[in-house]
Amino acid sequence: SSGINAEYGQGNVCPLDQFELVVFNAGGKSFILCPYCYNFPEIEDMGKNSGCNKCPHPTCPNAAPQLSVTVCQTCDEGDLVLDPNSGPSWRMSCNELKCTCVVKIFAGAVRVTVSPDSDCETCGSSILTVEFNPDKTPFKEGVSKLTGCVVCHDELSPLVELSRQQFKRRRRGRGRGGRRGRGGRKPRTKEEALDQYFV
């Protein structure tokens, strides 16, 4: 069902304004959001009604740089971002609110994580680590944990809803990077607060 699920809270807060995070469910997609950023983003890379999957924060575990996997396979604007709350029926969904692209991945895995600093040299997608219970692993020779590209890895790509031939090459990076803070004074806006993280 669509709407806000406040159960994600439990101490998980936005690092820019300390609002408790919630989960928004809509049209088969779900994403984490900060209620204040959602209504008053104040960050140039985010529009109104954006979730954490659009936020460029470089260290928040819910932001795009930490969860973006590859480019959207439907629209020309968004990225497919891992839904960290979707296990064991894992999925990636486009972080453009109007796009309905959802890709099912690694059904039954106990853990899926994105390596935010590692990209595939072939296609530019993020490197993922996927872990199954040892008695239910689909990997060869009983291996329960593998790390690789969701598009190019011979054992990971068959566990993705889209075939390798359907994936587009990644066209851009995941973070905005390279920006410097604006001095030692206390930031007046969230945009300035975010800049403090970039050096």
PDB file of C-alpha atoms in Angstrom:
ATOM      1  CA  SER A   1       0.000   0.000   0.000  1.00  0.00           C
ATOM      2  CA  SER A   2       1.088   3.580  -0.608  1.00  0.00           C
ATOM      3  CA  GLY A   3       2.013   6.042   2.086  1.00  0.00           C
ATOM      4  CA  ILE A   4       4.421   6.773   4.909  1.00  0.00           C
ATOM      5  CA  ASN A   5       5.799   4.006   7.115  1.00  0.00           C
ATOM      6  CA  ALA A   6       7.333   5.546  10.219  1.00  0.00           C
ATOM      7  CA  GLU A   7       8.788   2.259  11.463  1.00  0.00           C
ATOM      8  CA  TYR A   8      12.185   2.967   9.868  1.00  0.00           C
ATOM      9  CA  GLY A   9      12.861   5.675  12.481  1.00  0.00           C
ATOM     10  CA  GLN A  10      14.334   4.170  15.636  1.00  0.00           C
ATOM     11  CA  GLY A  11      17.137   6.707  15.857  1.00  0.00           C
ATOM     12  CA  ASN A  12      17.881   6.965  12.128  1.00  0.00           C
ATOM     13  CA  VAL A  13      18.063  10.688  11.443  1.00  0.00           C
ATOM     14  CA  CYS A  14      19.082  13.009   8.628  1.00  0.00           C
ATOM     15  CA  PRO A  15      22.654  14.227   9.275  1.00  0.00           C
ATOM     16  CA  LEU A  16      21.765  17.695   7.963  1.00  0.00           C
ATOM     17  CA  ASP A  17      18.706  18.537  10.063  1.00  0.00           C
ATOM     18  CA  GLN A  18      18.313  15.671  12.581  1.00  0.00           C
ATOM     19  CA  PHE A  19      14.760  14.845  11.461  1.00  0.00           C
ATOM     20  CA  GLU A  20      13.859  11.189  11.952  1.00  0.00           C
ATOM     21  CA  LEU A  21      13.797   9.251   8.680  1.00  0.00           C
ATOM     22  CA  VAL A  22      10.724   7.406   7.416  1.00  0.00           C
ATOM     23  CA  VAL A  23       9.974   5.022   4.561  1.00  0.00           C
ATOM     24  CA  PHE A  24       7.673   6.069   1.722  1.00  0.00           C
ATOM     25  CA  ASN A  25       5.884   3.370  -0.295  1.00  0.00           C
ATOM     26  CA  ALA A  26       4.392   4.202  -3.687  1.00  0.00           C
ATOM     27  CA  GLY A  27       3.623   2.245  -6.835  1.00  0.00           C
ATOM     28  CA  GLY A  28       5.716  -0.782  -5.978  1.00  0.00           C
ATOM     29  CA  LYS A  29       8.666   1.402  -5.008  1.00  0.00           C
ATOM     30  CA  SER A  30       9.817   2.330  -1.550  1.00  0.00           C
ATOM     31  CA  PHE A  31      12.480   4.756  -0.462  1.00  0.00           C
ATOM     32  CA  ILE A  32      13.750   6.398   2.684  1.00  0.00           C
ATOM     33  CA  LEU A  33      13.128  10.100   3.136  1.00  0.00           C
ATOM     34  CA  CYS A  34      13.692  12.923   5.552  1.00  0.00           C
ATOM     35  CA  PRO A  35      10.357  14.737   6.041  1.00  0.00           C
ATOM     36  CA  TYR A  36      12.051  18.142   6.117  1.00  0.00           C
ATOM     37  CA  CYS A  37      14.241  17.555   3.042  1.00  0.00           C
ATOM     38  CA  TYR A  38      11.229  16.100   1.238  1.00  0.00           C
ATOM     39  CA  ASN A  39       9.285  19.337   1.636  1.00  0.00           C
ATOM     40  CA  PHE A  40      12.120  21.875   1.854  1.00  0.00           C
ATOM     41  CA  PRO A  41      15.173  20.343   0.169  1.00  0.00           C
ATOM     42  CA  GLU A  42      17.460  23.415   0.163  1.00  0.00           C
ATOM     43  CA  ILE A  43      20.052  21.376  -1.778  1.00  0.00           C
ATOM     44  CA  GLU A  44      20.708  22.166  -5.409  1.00  0.00           C
ATOM     45  CA  ASP A  45      20.863  18.515  -6.508  1.00  0.00           C
ATOM     46  CA  MET A  46      17.480  17.670  -4.977  1.00  0.00           C
ATOM     47  CA  GLY A  47      14.045  18.795  -6.040  1.00  0.00           C
ATOM     48  CA  LYS A  48      11.000  18.985  -3.817  1.00  0.00           C
ATOM     49  CA  ASN A  49       9.530  15.584  -2.929  1.00  0.00           C
ATOM     50  CA  SER A  50      12.912  13.871  -3.268  1.00  0.00           C
ATOM     51  CA  GLY A  51      13.972  11.027  -1.016  1.00  0.00           C
ATOM     52  CA  CYS A  52      17.355  10.133   0.419  1.00  0.00           C
ATOM     53  CA  ASN A  53      18.012   8.195  -2.797  1.00  0.00           C
ATOM     54  CA  LYS A  54      18.508  11.580  -4.526  1.00  0.00           C
ATOM     55  CA  CYS A  55      20.602  13.210  -1.799  1.00  0.00           C
ATOM     56  CA  PRO A  56      24.310  13.729  -2.642  1.00  0.00           C
ATOM     57  CA  HIS A  57      25.498  13.472   0.969  1.00  0.00           C
ATOM     58  CA  PRO A  58      28.903  11.706   0.848  1.00  0.00           C
ATOM     59  CA  THR A  59      28.722   9.761   4.118  1.00  0.00           C
ATOM     60  CA  CYS A  60      25.058   9.180   5.023  1.00  0.00           C
ATOM     61  CA  PRO A  61      24.358   5.432   4.505  1.00  0.00           C
ATOM     62  CA  ASN A  62      20.944   6.238   2.992  1.00  0.00           C
ATOM     63  CA  ALA A  63      22.154   8.752   0.388  1.00  0.00           C
ATOM     64  CA  ALA A  64      22.630   8.173  -3.344  1.00  0.00           C
ATOM     65  CA  PRO A  65      26.451   7.912  -3.345  1.00  0.00           C
ATOM     66  CA  GLN A  66      26.250   4.920  -0.993  1.00  0.00           C
ATOM     67  CA  LEU A  67      23.347   3.049  -2.644  1.00  0.00           C
ATOM     68  CA  SER A  68      23.331   3.936  -6.359  1.00  0.00           C
ATOM     69  CA  VAL A  69      24.089   0.859  -8.480  1.00  0.00           C
ATOM     70  CA  THR A  70      23.707   1.780 -12.143  1.00  0.00           C
ATOM     71  CA  VAL A  71      21.715   3.965 -14.518  1.00  0.00           C
ATOM     72  CA  CYS A  72      17.961   3.555 -14.841  1.00  0.00           C
ATOM     73  CA  GLN A  73      16.968   1.163 -17.597  1.00  0.00           C
ATOM     74  CA  THR A  74      13.715   2.990 -18.367  1.00  0.00           C
ATOM     75  CA  CYS A  75      14.202   6.742 -18.133  1.00  0.00           C
ATOM     76  CA  ASP A  76      17.139   8.964 -19.110  1.00  0.00           C
ATOM     77  CA  GLU A  77      17.388  10.859 -15.833  1.00  0.00           C
ATOM     78  CA  GLY A  78      17.569   8.535 -12.854  1.00  0.00           C
ATOM     79  CA  ASP A  79      19.807   5.942 -11.277  1.00  0.00           C
ATOM     80  CA  LEU A  80      18.828   2.522 -10.013  1.00  0.00           C
ATOM     81  CA  VAL A  81      19.337   2.645  -6.258  1.00  0.00           C
ATOM     82  CA  LEU A  82      19.383  -0.336  -3.915  1.00  0.00           C
ATOM     83  CA  ASP A  83      16.413  -0.410  -1.563  1.00  0.00           C
ATOM     84  CA  PRO A  84      18.163  -1.392   1.686  1.00  0.00           C
ATOM     85  CA  ASN A  85      14.860  -2.410   3.303  1.00  0.00           C
ATOM     86  CA  SER A  86      13.688  -4.726   0.528  1.00  0.00           C
ATOM     87  CA  GLY A  87      15.376  -7.968   1.589  1.00  0.00           C
ATOM     88  CA  PRO A  88      14.955 -10.856   1.200  1.00  0.00           C
ATOM     89  CA  SER A  89      13.044  -9.835  -1.960  1.00  0.00           C
ATOM     90  CA  TRP A  90      15.774  -7.378  -2.929  1.00  0.00           C
ATOM     91  CA  ARG A  91      15.208  -4.722  -5.537  1.00  0.00           C
ATOM     92  CA  MET A  92      16.663  -1.619  -7.111  1.00  0.00           C
ATOM     93  CA  SER A  93      14.381   1.237  -8.115  1.00  0.00           C
ATOM     94  CA  CYS A  94      14.822   4.448 -10.055  1.00  0.00           C
ATOM     95  CA  ASN A  95      15.371   7.505  -7.893  1.00  0.00           C
ATOM     96  CA  GLU A  96      13.286   9.669 -10.221  1.00  0.00           C
ATOM     97  CA  LEU A  97       9.910   9.852  -8.494  1.00  0.00           C
ATOM     98  CA  LYS A  98       7.883   9.739 -11.731  1.00  0.00           C
ATOM     99  CA  CYS A  99       9.759   6.714 -13.103  1.00  0.00           C
ATOM    100  CA  THR A 100       8.288   3.303 -12.268  1.00  0.00           C
ATOM    101  CA  CYS A 101      11.372   1.196 -13.037  1.00  0.00           C
ATOM    102  CA  VAL A 102      11.926  -1.498 -10.392  1.00  0.00           C
ATOM    103  CA  VAL A 103      14.427  -4.340 -10.902  1.00  0.00           C
ATOM    104  CA  LYS A 104      14.301  -7.444  -8.722  1.00  0.00           C
ATOM    105  CA  ILE A 105      17.680  -8.808  -7.659  1.00  0.00           C
ATOM    106  CA  PHE A 106      19.178 -11.679  -5.625  1.00  0.00           C
ATOM    107  CA  ALA A 107      15.948 -13.147  -4.252  1.00  0.00           C
ATOM    108  CA  GLY A 108      16.522 -14.833  -0.922  1.00  0.00           C
ATOM    109  CA  ALA A 109      19.883 -13.213  -0.177  1.00  0.00           C
ATOM    110  CA  VAL A 110      20.435 -12.392   3.477  1.00  0.00           C
ATOM    111  CA  ARG A 111      22.557  -9.308   2.748  1.00  0.00           C
ATOM    112  CA  VAL A 112      23.240  -7.036  -0.225  1.00  0.00           C
ATOM    113  CA  THR A 113      25.607  -4.077   0.074  1.00  0.00           C
ATOM    114  CA  VAL A 114      27.025  -1.506  -2.329  1.00  0.00           C
ATOM    115  CA  SER A 115      30.713  -0.591  -2.400  1.00  0.00           C
ATOM    116  CA  PRO A 116      30.432   3.185  -2.906  1.00  0.00           C
ATOM    117  CA  ASP A 117      34.090   3.609  -3.847  1.00  0.00           C
ATOM    118  CA  SER A 118      34.339   0.706  -6.305  1.00  0.00           C
ATOM    119  CA  ASP A 119      33.013   0.722  -9.868  1.00  0.00           C
ATOM    120  CA  CYS A 120      33.140  -1.911 -12.595  1.00  0.00           C
ATOM    121  CA  GLU A 121      35.942  -1.179 -15.044  1.00  0.00           C
ATOM    122  CA  THR A 122      33.836  -2.555 -17.905  1.00  0.00           C
ATOM    123  CA  CYS A 123      30.439  -0.874 -17.511  1.00  0.00           C
ATOM    124  CA  GLY A 124      30.855   1.655 -14.690  1.00  0.00           C
ATOM    125  CA  SER A 125      28.208   0.106 -12.414  1.00  0.00           C
ATOM    126  CA  SER A 126      28.830  -0.136  -8.688  1.00  0.00           C
ATOM    127  CA  ILE A 127      30.385  -3.223  -7.160  1.00  0.00           C
ATOM    128  CA  LEU A 128      28.031  -5.189  -4.896  1.00  0.00           C
ATOM    129  CA  THR A 129      28.591  -7.820  -2.231  1.00  0.00           C
ATOM    130  CA  VAL A 130      25.846 -10.450  -2.082  1.00  0.00           C
ATOM    131  CA  GLU A 131      25.529 -13.009   0.704  1.00  0.00           C
ATOM    132  CA  PHE A 132      23.226 -16.047   0.952  1.00  0.00           C
ATOM    133  CA  ASN A 133      22.683 -18.593   3.685  1.00  0.00           C
ATOM    134  CA  PRO A 134      25.207 -21.400   3.053  1.00  0.00           C
ATOM    135  CA  ASP A 135      22.454 -24.010   2.689  1.00  0.00           C
ATOM    136  CA  LYS A 136      20.516 -21.932   0.150  1.00  0.00           C
ATOM    137  CA  THR A 137      23.250 -20.360  -1.938  1.00  0.00           C
ATOM    138  CA  PRO A 138      22.837 -20.383  -5.730  1.00  0.00           C
ATOM    139  CA  PHE A 139      26.568 -19.818  -6.234  1.00  0.00           C
ATOM    140  CA  LYS A 140      28.905 -22.515  -7.519  1.00  0.00           C
ATOM    141  CA  GLU A 141      30.759 -24.854  -5.187  1.00  0.00           C
ATOM    142  CA  GLY A 142      28.627 -23.805  -2.223  1.00  0.00           C
ATOM    143  CA  VAL A 143      30.123 -20.343  -1.986  1.00  0.00           C
ATOM    144  CA  SER A 144      27.772 -18.149   0.065  1.00  0.00           C
ATOM    145  CA  LYS A 145      29.270 -14.696  -0.542  1.00  0.00           C
ATOM    146  CA  LEU A 146      30.389 -13.018  -3.760  1.00  0.00           C
ATOM    147  CA  THR A 147      31.508  -9.529  -4.701  1.00  0.00           C
ATOM    148  CA  GLY A 148      31.218  -8.192  -8.229  1.00  0.00           C
ATOM    149  CA  CYS A 149      29.328  -6.195 -10.827  1.00  0.00           C
ATOM    150  CA  VAL A 150      25.571  -6.666 -11.026  1.00  0.00           C
ATOM    151  CA  VAL A 151      25.828  -6.427 -14.827  1.00  0.00           C
ATOM    152  CA  CYS A 152      29.062  -8.195 -15.729  1.00  0.00           C
ATOM    153  CA  HIS A 153      29.698 -10.865 -13.080  1.00  0.00           C
ATOM    154  CA  ASP A 154      28.949 -14.348 -14.476  1.00  0.00           C
ATOM    155  CA  GLU A 155      27.256 -15.577 -11.290  1.00  0.00           C
ATOM    156  CA  LEU A 156      25.588 -12.363 -10.132  1.00  0.00           C
ATOM    157  CA  SER A 157      24.025 -11.128 -13.377  1.00  0.00           C
ATOM    158  CA  PRO A 158      21.787 -14.218 -13.863  1.00  0.00           C
ATOM    159  CA  LEU A 159      20.168 -13.384 -10.507  1.00  0.00           C
ATOM    160  CA  VAL A 160      18.976 -10.013 -11.820  1.00  0.00           C
ATOM    161  CA  GLU A 161      15.586  -9.529 -13.476  1.00  0.00           C
ATOM    162  CA  LEU A 162      17.141  -7.820 -16.520  1.00  0.00           C
ATOM    163  CA  SER A 163      19.529  -9.625 -18.828  1.00  0.00           C
ATOM    164  CA  ARG A 164      23.069  -8.365 -19.319  1.00  0.00           C
ATOM    165  CA  GLN A 165      22.214  -7.213 -22.844  1.00  0.00           C
ATOM    166  CA  GLN A 166      19.450  -4.928 -21.548  1.00  0.00           C
ATOM    167  CA  PHE A 167      21.664  -2.912 -19.215  1.00  0.00           C
ATOM    168  CA  LYS A 168      22.885   0.514 -20.258  1.00  0.00           C
ATOM    169  CA  ARG A 169      26.398   1.715 -19.586  1.00  0.00           C
ATOM    170  CA  ARG A 170      26.712   4.018 -16.606  1.00  0.00           C
ATOM    171  CA  ARG A 171      26.894   7.606 -17.796  1.00  0.00           C
ATOM    172  CA  ARG A 172      27.847   9.578 -14.704  1.00  0.00           C
ATOM    173  CA  GLY A 173      29.240   9.418 -11.197  1.00  0.00           C
ATOM    174  CA  ARG A 174      27.311   8.979  -7.986  1.00  0.00           C
ATOM    175  CA  GLY A 175      28.469  11.965  -5.969  1.00  0.00           C
ATOM    176  CA  ARG A 176      29.032  15.574  -6.707  1.00  0.00           C
ATOM    177  CA  GLY A 177      32.516  15.569  -5.119  1.00  0.00           C
ATOM    178  CA  GLY A 178      35.227  18.150  -5.253  1.00  0.00           C
ATOM    179  CA  ARG A 179      33.321  20.907  -3.487  1.00  0.00           C
ATOM    180  CA  ARG A 180      34.945  22.747  -0.617  1.00  0.00           C
ATOM    181  CA  GLY A 181      33.412  24.021   2.592  1.00  0.00           C
ATOM    182  CA  ARG A 182      32.692  27.699   2.963  1.00  0.00           C
ATOM    183  CA  GLY A 183      34.924  28.546   5.899  1.00  0.00           C
ATOM    184  CA  GLY A 184      34.763  27.993   9.616  1.00  0.00           C
ATOM    185  CA  ARG A 185      31.485  29.735  10.442  1.00  0.00           C
ATOM    186  CA  LYS A 186      28.403  27.718  11.273  1.00  0.00           C
ATOM    187  CA  PRO A 187      26.483  26.918   8.070  1.00  0.00           C
ATOM    188  CA  ARG A 188      23.221  28.815   7.675  1.00  0.00           C
ATOM    189  CA  THR A 189      21.585  26.420   5.200  1.00  0.00           C
ATOM    190  CA  LYS A 190      21.613  22.686   4.544  1.00  0.00           C
ATOM    191  CA  GLU A 191      23.403  23.364   1.267  1.00  0.00           C
ATOM    192  CA  GLU A 192      26.235  24.938   3.219  1.00  0.00           C
ATOM    193  CA  ALA A 193      26.115  22.137   5.798  1.00  0.00           C
ATOM    194  CA  LEU A 194      26.487  19.598   3.022  1.00  0.00           C
ATOM    195  CA  ASP A 195      29.450  21.475   1.562  1.00  0.00           C
ATOM    196  CA  GLN A 196      31.303  20.981   4.841  1.00  0.00           C
ATOM    197  CA  TYR A 197      31.676  17.299   3.994  1.00  0.00           C
ATOM    198  CA  PHE A 198      33.535  17.927   0.739  1.00  0.00           C
ATOM    199  CA  VAL A 199      37.223  18.780   0.698  1.00  0.00           C
TER     200      VAL A 199
END
